[in-house]
Short mmCIF file of C-alpha atoms and ligand atoms in Angstrom, two decimals:
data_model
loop_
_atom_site.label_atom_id
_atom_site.label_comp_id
_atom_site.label_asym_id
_atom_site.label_seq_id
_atom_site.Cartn_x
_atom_site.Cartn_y
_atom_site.Cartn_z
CA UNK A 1 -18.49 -32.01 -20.28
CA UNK A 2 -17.43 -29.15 -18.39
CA UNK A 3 -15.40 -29.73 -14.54
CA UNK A 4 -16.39 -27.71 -12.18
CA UNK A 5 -13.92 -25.94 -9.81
CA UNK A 6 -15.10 -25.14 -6.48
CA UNK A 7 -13.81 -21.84 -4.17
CA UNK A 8 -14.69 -20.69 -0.92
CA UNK A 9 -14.23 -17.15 -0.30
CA UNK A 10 -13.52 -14.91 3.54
CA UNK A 11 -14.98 -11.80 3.15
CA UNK A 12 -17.36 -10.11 1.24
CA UNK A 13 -16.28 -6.09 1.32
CA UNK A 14 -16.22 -4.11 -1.83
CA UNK A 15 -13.68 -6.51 -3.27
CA UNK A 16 -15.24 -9.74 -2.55
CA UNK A 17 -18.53 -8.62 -3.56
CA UNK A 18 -17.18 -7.72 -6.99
CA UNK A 19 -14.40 -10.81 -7.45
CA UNK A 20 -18.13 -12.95 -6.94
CA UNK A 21 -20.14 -10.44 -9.63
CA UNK A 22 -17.14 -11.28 -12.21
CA UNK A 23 -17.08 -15.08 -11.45
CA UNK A 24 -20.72 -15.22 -12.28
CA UNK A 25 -20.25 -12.90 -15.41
CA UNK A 26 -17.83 -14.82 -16.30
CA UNK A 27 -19.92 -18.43 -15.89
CA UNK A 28 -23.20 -16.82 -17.51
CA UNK A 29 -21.13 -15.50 -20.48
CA UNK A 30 -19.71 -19.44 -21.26
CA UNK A 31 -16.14 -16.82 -20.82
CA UNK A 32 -14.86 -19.79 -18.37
CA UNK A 33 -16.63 -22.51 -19.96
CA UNK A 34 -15.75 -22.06 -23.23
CA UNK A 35 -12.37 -21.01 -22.98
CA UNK A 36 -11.07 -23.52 -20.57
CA UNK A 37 -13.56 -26.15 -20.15
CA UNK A 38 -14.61 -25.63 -17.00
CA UNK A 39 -17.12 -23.14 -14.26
CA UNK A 40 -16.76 -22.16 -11.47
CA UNK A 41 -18.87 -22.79 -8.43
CA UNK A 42 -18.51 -20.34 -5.28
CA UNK A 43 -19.64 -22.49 -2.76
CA UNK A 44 -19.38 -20.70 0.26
CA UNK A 45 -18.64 -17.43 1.42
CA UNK A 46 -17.45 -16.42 4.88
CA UNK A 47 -18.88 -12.76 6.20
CA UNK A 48 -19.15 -11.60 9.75
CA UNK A 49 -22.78 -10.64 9.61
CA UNK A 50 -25.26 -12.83 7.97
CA UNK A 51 -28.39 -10.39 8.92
CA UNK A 52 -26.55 -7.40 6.79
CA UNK A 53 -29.15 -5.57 4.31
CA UNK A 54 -26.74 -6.57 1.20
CA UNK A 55 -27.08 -5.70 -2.67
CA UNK A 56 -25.39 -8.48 -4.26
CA UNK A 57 -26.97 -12.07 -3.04
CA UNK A 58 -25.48 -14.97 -3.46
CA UNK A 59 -28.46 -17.67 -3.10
CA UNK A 60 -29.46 -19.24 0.07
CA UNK A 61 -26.81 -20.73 1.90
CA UNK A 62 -24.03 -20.10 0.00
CA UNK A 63 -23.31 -16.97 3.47
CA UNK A 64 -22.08 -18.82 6.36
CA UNK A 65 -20.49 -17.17 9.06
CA UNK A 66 -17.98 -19.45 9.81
CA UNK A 67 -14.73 -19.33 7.86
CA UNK A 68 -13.48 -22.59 9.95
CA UNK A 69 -15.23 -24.74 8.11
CA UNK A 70 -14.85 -23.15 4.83
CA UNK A 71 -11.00 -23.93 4.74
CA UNK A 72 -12.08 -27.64 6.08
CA UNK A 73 -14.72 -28.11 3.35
CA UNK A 74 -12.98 -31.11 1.20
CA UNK A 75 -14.85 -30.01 -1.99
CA UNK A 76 -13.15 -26.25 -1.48
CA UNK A 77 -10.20 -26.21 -3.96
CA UNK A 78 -9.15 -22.84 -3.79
CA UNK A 79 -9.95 -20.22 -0.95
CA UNK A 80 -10.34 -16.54 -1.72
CA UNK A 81 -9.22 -14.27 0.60
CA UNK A 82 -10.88 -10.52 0.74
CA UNK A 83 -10.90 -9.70 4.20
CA UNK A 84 -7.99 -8.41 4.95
CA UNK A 85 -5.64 -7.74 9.04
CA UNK A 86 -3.73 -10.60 9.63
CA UNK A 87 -5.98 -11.77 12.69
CA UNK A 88 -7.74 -14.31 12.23
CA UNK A 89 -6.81 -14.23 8.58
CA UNK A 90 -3.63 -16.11 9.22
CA UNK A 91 -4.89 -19.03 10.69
CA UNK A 92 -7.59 -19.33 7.94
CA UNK A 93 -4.70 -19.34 5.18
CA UNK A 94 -2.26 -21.51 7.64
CA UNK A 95 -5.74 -23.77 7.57
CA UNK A 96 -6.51 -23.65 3.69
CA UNK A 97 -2.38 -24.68 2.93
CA UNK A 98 -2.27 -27.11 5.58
CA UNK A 99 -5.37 -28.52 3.73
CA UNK A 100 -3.72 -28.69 0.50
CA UNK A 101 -6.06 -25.53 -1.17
CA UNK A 102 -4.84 -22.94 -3.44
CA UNK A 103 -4.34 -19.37 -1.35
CA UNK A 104 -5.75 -16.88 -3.43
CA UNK A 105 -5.20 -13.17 -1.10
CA UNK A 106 -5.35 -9.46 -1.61
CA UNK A 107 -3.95 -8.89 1.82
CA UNK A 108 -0.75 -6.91 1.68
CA UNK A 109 -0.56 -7.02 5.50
CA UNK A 110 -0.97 -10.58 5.40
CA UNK A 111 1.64 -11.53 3.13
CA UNK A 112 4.07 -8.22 3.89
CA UNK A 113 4.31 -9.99 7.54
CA UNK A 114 4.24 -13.57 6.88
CA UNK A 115 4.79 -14.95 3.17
CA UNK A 116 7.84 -16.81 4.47
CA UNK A 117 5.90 -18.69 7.23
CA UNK A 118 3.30 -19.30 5.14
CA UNK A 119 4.94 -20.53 1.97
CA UNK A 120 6.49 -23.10 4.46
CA UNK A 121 3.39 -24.19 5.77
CA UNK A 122 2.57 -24.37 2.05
CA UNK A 123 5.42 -27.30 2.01
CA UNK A 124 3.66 -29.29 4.62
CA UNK A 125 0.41 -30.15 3.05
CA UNK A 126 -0.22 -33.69 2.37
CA UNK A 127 -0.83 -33.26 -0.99
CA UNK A 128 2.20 -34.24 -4.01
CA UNK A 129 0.85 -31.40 -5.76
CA UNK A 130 2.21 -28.26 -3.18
CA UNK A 131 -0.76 -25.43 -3.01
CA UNK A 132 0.25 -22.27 -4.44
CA UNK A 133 0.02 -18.59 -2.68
CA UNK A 134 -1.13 -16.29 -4.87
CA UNK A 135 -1.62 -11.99 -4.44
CA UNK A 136 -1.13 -10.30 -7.33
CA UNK A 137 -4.27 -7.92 -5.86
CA UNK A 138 -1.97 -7.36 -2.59
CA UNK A 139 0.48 -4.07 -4.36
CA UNK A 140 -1.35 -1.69 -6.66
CA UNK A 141 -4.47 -2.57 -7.00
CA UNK A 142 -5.14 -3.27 -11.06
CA UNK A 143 -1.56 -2.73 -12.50
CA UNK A 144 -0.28 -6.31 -12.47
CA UNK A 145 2.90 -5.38 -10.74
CA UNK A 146 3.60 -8.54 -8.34
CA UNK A 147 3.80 -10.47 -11.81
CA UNK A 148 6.14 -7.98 -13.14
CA UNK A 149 8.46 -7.83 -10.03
CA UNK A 150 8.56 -11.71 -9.94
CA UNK A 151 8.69 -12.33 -13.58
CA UNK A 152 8.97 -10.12 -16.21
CA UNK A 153 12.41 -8.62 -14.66
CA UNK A 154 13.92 -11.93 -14.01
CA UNK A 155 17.90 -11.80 -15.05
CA UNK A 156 17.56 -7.59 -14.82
CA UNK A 157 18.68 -6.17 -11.72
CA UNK A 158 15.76 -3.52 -9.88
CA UNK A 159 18.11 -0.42 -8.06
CA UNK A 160 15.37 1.59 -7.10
CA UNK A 161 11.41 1.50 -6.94
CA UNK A 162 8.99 4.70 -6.31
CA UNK A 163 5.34 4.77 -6.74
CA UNK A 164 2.19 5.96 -5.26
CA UNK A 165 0.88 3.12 -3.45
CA UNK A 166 -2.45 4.24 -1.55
CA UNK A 167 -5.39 4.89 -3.44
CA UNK A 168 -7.00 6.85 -0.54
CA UNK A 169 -4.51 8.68 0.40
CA UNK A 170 -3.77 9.60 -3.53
CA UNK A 171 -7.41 10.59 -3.30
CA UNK A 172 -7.62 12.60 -0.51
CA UNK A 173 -4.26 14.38 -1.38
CA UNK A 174 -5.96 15.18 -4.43
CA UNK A 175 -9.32 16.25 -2.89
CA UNK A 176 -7.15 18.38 -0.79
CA UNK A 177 -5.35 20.34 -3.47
CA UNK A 178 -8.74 21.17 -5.38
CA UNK A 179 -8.61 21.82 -9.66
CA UNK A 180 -10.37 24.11 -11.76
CA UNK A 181 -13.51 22.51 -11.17
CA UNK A 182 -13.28 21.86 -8.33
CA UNK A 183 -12.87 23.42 -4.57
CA UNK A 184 -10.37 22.22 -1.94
CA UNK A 185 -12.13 20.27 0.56
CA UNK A 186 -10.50 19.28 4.05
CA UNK A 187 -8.82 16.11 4.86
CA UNK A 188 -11.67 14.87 6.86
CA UNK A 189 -13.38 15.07 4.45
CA UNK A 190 -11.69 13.79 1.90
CA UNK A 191 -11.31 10.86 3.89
CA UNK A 192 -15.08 10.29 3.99
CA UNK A 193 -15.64 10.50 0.40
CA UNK A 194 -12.81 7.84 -0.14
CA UNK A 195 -14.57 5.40 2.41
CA UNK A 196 -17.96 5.69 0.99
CA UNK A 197 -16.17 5.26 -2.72
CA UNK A 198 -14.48 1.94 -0.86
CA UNK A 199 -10.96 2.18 -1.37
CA UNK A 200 -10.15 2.38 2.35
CA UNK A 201 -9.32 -0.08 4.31
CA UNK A 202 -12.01 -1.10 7.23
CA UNK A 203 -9.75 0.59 9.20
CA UNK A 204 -8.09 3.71 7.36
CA UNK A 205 -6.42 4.87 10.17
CA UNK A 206 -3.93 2.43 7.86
CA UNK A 207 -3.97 4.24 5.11
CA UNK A 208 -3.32 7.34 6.05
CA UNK A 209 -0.71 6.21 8.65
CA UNK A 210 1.18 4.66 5.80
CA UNK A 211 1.01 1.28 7.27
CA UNK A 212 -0.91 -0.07 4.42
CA UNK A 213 1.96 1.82 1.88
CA UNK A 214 4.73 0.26 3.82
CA UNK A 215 3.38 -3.38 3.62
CA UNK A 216 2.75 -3.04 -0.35
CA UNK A 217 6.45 -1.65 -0.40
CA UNK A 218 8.02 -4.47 1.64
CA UNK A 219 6.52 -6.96 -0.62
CA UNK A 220 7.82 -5.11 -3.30
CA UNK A 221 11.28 -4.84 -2.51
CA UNK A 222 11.45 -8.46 -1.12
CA UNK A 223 10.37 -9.42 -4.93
CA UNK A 224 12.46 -6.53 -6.63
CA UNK A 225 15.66 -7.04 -4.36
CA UNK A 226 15.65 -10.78 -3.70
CA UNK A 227 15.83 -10.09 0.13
CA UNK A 228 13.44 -10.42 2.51
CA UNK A 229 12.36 -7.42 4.79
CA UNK A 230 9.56 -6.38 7.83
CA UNK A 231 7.85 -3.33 8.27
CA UNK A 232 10.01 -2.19 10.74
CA UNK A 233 12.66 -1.62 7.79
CA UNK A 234 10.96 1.01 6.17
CA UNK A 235 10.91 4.71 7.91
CA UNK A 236 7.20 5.73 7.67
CA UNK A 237 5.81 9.61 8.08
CA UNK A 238 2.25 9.49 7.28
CA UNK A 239 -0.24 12.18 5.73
CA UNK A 240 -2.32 13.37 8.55
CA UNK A 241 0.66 16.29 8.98
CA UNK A 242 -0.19 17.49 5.87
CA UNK A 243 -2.75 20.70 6.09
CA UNK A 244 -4.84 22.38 3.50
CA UNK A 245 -2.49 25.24 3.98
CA UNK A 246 0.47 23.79 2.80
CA UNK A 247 -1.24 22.33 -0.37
CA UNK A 248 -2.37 26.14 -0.98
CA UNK A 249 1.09 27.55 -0.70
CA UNK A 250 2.27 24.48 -2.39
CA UNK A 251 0.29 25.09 -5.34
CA UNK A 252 1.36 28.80 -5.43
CA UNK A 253 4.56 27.43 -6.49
CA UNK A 254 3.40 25.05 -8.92
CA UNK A 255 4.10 21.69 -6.47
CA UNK A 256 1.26 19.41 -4.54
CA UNK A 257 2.10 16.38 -2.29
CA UNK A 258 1.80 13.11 -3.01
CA UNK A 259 2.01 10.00 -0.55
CA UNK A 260 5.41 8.19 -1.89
CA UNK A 261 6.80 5.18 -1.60
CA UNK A 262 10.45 4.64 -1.94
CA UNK A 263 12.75 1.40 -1.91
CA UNK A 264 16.29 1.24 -3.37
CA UNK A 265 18.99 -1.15 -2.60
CA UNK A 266 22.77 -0.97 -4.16
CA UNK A 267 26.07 -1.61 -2.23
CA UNK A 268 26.02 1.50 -0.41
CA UNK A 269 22.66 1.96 0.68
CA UNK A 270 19.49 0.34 1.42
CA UNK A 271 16.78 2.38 1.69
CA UNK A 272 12.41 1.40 2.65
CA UNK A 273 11.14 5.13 2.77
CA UNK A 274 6.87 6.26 2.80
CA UNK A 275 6.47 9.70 3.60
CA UNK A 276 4.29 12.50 1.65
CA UNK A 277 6.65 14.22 -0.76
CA UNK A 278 6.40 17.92 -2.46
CA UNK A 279 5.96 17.18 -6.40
CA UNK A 280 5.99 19.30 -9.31
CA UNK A 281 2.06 19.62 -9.97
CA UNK A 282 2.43 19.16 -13.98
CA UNK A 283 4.55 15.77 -14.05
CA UNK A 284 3.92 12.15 -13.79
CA UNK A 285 3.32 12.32 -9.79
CA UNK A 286 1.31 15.15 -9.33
CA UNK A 287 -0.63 14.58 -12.54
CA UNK A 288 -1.36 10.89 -10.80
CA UNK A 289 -4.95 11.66 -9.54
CA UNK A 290 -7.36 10.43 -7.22
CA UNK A 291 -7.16 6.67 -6.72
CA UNK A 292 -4.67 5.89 -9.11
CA UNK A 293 -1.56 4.22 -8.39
CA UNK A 294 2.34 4.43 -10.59
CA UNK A 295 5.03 2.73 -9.78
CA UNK A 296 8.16 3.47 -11.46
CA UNK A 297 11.05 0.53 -11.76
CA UNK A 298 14.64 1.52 -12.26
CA UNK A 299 16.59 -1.63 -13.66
CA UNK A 300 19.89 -1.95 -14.33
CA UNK A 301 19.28 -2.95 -18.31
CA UNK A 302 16.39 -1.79 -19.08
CA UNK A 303 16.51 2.20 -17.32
CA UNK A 304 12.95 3.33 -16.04
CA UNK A 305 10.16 1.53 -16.55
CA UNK A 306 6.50 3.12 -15.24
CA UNK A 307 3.54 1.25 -14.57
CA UNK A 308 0.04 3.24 -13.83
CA UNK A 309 -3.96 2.58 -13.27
CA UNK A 310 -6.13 2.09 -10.76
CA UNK A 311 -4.89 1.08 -7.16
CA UNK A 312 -8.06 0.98 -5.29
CA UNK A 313 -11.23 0.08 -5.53
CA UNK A 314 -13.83 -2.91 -5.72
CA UNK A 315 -13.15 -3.52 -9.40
CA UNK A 316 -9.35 -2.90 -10.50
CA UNK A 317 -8.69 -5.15 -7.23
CA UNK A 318 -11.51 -7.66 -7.35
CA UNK A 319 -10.28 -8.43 -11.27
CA UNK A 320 -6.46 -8.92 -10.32
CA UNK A 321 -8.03 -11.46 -7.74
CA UNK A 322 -9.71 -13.03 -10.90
CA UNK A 323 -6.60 -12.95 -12.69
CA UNK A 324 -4.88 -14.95 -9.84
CA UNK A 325 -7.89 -17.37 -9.18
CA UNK A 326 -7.30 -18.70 -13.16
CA UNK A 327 -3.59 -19.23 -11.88
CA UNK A 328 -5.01 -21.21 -9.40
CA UNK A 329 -7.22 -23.13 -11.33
CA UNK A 330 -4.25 -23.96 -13.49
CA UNK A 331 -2.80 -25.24 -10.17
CA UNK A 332 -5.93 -27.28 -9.23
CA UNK A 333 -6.17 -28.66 -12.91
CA UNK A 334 -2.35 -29.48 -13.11
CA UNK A 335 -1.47 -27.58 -16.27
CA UNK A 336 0.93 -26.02 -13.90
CA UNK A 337 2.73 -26.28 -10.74
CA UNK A 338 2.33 -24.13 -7.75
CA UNK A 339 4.61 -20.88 -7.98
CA UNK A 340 7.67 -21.65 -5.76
CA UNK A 341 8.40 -19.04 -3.13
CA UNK A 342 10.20 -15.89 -4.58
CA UNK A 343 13.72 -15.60 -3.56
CA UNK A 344 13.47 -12.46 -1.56
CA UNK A 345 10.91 -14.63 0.61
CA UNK A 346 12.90 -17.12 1.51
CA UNK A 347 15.03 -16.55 3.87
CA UNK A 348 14.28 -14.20 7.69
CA UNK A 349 14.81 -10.53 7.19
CA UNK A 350 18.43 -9.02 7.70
CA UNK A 351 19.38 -5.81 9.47
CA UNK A 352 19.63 -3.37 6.74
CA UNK A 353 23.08 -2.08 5.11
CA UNK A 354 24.87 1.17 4.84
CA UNK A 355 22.99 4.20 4.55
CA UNK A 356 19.91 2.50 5.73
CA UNK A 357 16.71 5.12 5.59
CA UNK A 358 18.48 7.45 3.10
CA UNK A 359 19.82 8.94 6.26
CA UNK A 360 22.56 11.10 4.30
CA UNK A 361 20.35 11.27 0.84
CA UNK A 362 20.05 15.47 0.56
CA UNK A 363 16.98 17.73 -0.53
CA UNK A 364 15.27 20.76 -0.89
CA UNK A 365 12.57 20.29 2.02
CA UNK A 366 9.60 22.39 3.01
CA UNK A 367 9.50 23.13 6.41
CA UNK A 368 6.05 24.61 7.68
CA UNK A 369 4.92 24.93 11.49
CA UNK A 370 1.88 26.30 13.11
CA UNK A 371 1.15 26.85 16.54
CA UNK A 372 -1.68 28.45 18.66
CA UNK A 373 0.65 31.27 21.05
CA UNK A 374 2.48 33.42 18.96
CA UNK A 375 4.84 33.63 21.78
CA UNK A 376 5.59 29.90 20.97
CA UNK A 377 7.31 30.76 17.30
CA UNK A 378 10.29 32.10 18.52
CA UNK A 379 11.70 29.04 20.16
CA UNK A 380 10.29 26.86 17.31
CA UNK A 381 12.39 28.61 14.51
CA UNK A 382 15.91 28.33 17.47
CA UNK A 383 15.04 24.75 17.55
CA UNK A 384 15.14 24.11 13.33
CA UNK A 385 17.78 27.08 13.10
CA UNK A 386 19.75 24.85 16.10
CA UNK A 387 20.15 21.61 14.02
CA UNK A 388 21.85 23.92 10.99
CA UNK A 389 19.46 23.46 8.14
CA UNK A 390 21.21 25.47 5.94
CA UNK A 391 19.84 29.01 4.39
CA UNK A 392 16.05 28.80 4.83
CA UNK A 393 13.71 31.01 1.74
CA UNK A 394 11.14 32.36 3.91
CA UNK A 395 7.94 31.74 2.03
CA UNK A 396 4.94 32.73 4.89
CA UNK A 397 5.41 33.89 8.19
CA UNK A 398 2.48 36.06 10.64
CA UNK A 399 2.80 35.35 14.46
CA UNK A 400 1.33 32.12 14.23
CA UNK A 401 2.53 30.41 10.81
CA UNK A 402 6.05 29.85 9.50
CA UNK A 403 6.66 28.20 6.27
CA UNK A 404 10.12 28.40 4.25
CA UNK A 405 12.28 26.01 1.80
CA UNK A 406 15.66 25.03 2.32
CA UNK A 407 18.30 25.11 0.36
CA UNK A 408 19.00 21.21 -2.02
CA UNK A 409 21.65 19.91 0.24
CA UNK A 410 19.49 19.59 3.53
CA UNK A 411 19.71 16.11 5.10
CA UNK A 412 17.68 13.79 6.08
CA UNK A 413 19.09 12.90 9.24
CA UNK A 414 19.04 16.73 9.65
CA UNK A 415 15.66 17.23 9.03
CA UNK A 416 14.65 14.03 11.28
CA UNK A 417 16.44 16.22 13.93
CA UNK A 418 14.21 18.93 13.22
CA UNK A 419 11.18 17.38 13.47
CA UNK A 420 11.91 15.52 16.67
CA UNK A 421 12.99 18.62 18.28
CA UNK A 422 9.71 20.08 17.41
CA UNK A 423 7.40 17.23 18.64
CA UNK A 424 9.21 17.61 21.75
CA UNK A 425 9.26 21.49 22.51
CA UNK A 426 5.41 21.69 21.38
CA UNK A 427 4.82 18.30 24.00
CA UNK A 428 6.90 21.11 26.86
CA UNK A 429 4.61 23.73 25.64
CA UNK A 430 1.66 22.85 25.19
CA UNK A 431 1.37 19.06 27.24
CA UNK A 432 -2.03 19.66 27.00
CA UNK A 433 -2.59 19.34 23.18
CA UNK A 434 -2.38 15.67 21.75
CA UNK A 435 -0.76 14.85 18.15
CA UNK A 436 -1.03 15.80 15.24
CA UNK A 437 2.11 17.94 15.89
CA UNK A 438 1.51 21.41 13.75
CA UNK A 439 4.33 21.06 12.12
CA UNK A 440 5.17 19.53 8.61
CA UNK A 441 8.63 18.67 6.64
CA UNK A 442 8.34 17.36 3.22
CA UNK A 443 11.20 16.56 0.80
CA UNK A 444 10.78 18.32 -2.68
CA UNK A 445 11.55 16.11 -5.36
CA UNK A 446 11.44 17.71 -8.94
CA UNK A 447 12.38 14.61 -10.76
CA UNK A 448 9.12 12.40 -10.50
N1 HSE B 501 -6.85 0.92 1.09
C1 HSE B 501 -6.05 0.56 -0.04
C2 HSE B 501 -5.75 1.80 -0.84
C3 HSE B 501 -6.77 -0.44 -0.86
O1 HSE B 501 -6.43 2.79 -0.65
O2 HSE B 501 -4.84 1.78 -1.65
C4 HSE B 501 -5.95 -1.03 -1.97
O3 HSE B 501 -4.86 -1.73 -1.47
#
């Protein structure tokens, strides 16, 4: 005889819609039954528009619109969360803990904001047997790196983590620099082709913001650096600066940009850094394509450690959900307890120490600005040469485009400088044009 386990799922995107397609692949193919001695049953499944015209289709009834009553429902044991913002989303998974069900989420804004609260809540439910939170899909998409950071690394000590968190924006950057085969296409779109291929987010105004990379790195660091931190702690430039322009002249000398992610904490510094980075085009970064993720794991014993694959995407995502819903059905079934709340989680974020943001870390950078009236350039390149940048190698320059390198030991409090004076002389002259600023400057890291 076979038990049957019974999930509710919110949301039915291009990761829910494949986390169901596995579940039944999984029952037809006897996978769960045999294995484990049980199936699974998705009972109901939350979605905001019932009418929809939709491919997959779960049978009659199991689509409700109402996700209240799906985190009620006393046969739901676990509840699946694919829907992702944190509103309403956190009141269905304060509902679903407070009713003793196993939190199964891929929302990195969800948990980046509020694992503490909710791991608390977690505490409350009347149940002996605590529910467990569980969001492996939340960081990196398929590369199983949550497990990593709050496992396999126990008793090493993490000094520094840098990856490429964003499948879109990995994908558009690529789109943008063009290959052999193929021709560089703009950023718009770019963009487009990564929404239809569904590894935005509904909104991807927070992907390519670097909101969505800054919540995947705060989880990350609260796991890798036992401390907890907000999004607020991490200093975030996003991609939309970057122009096809600079990825041409980029390429010229053998370099593309990639959308980093950095996080490193030691006694001196503590550092939560996003911003889109100048990379050598033939290593590990640059040869990370489309929407593939790598995260790269300095410990203290063990030196770098690099973890790649897929970081977007109905599939990589929707199985790392799978892989957390068996941890929950070990939950449900008692062959194991709920995992307690990582260290890092546990207590309110602290102001950050020493050299917070890297603010004295020093670079090559490339410094590019464009504007409209040629008449405009000359007071651009006073207000970089006025914050002392060091010797600048010219690289382009016609009356309306300016592009040079600096020399290694350029700052990045000095280049911060830079950038706000430029935001605010092209707001004096020209008040009329709204952001993006034309103007771009992008540490050049040869070392990743
Ligand atoms: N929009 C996200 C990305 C989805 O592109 O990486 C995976 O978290």
């Amino acid at each position: 005889m076979s038990e049957k386990i019974v999930i509710g799922m919110i949301g039915f995107g291009t990761v829910g819609k494949k986390v169901y397609e596995i579940l039944q692949e999984l029952n037809e193919t006897s996978k769960v039954l045999n294995e484990t001695s049980f199936n699974v049953e998705v009972k109901h499944i939350a979605v905001k528009d019932l009418e929809k015209h939709r491919i997959v289709r779960p049978p009659e009834g199991v689509l409700v619109s109402d996700a209240d009553s799906i985190v009620r429902d006393s046969d739901i044991q676990i509840i699946v969360e694919v829907m992702g913002g944190t509103t309403p989303t956190y009141e269905f998974a304060r509902q679903a803990l407070l009713h003793s069900k196993q939190f199964v989420t891929a929302n990195k804004a969800l948990i980046g904001s509020s694992a503490l609260r909710l791991y608390r809540i977690a505490q409350l439910a009347p149940s002996k047997h605590k529910p467990g939170i569980f969001f492996e899909a939340a960081v990196g998409g398929g590369i199983p790196i949550i497990e990593i950071l709050k496992r396999s690394l126990l008793g090493d000590t993490v000094r520094e983590i840098t990856g490429i968190l964003n499948g879109t924006c990995n994908y558009i950057l690529t789109k943008m620099e063009g290959s052999d085969s193929e021709r560089p296409v703009s950023y718009e779109a770019a963009l487009a082709d990564a929404q239809a291929k569904g590894f935005a987010e509904a909104d991807p105004t927070l992907d390519v913001n670097g909101d969505d990379t800054a919540a995947k790195l705060v989880i990350m660091a609260m796991l890798a650096f036992e401390k907890s931190y907000v999004a607020e702690d991490v200093q975030v430039t996003g991609i939309t600066k970057v122009m096809l322009e600079d990825m041409v002249i980029l390429r010229d000398l053998g370099r593309t940009v990639r959308f980093i992610a950095y996080a490193r904490k030691d006694s001196t510094a503590e550092s939560l850094i996003v911003e889109p980075v100048a990379v050598r085009e033939h290593q590990l970064f640059g040869q990370t394509k489309n929407e593939n993720n790598v995260i790269m794991v300095n410990t203290a014993y063990r030196g770098t450690q690099t973890y790649a694959g897929k970081g977007a995407g109905g599939m990589a995502t929707a199985s790392a959900v799978v892989s957390d819903i068996f941890q929950a059905i070990r939950v449900v079934r008692k062959l194991d307890h709920a995992p307690s709340i990582p260290l890092g989680m546990i207590y309110p974020p602290r102001a950050l120490h020493g050299d917070s943001w890297g603010r004295n870390d020093a670079n090559a950078y490339y410094i590019r600005v464009k504007c409209e009236n040629p008449e405009h350039m000359d007071q651009y390149l006073k207000a970089i040469e006025s914050e002392k940048p060091g010797k600048l190698t010219l690289i382009k320059q016609d009356p309306t485009f300016f592009a040079a390198i600096t020399e290694s030991n350029a700052t990045r409090v000095v280049m911060c400088s830079i950038t706000n004076r430029l935001a605010k002389l092209m707001l004096d002259l020209t008040p009329d044009k709204l952001h993006p600023y034309s103007f771009v400057a992008l540490p050049i890291r040869d070392d990743l």
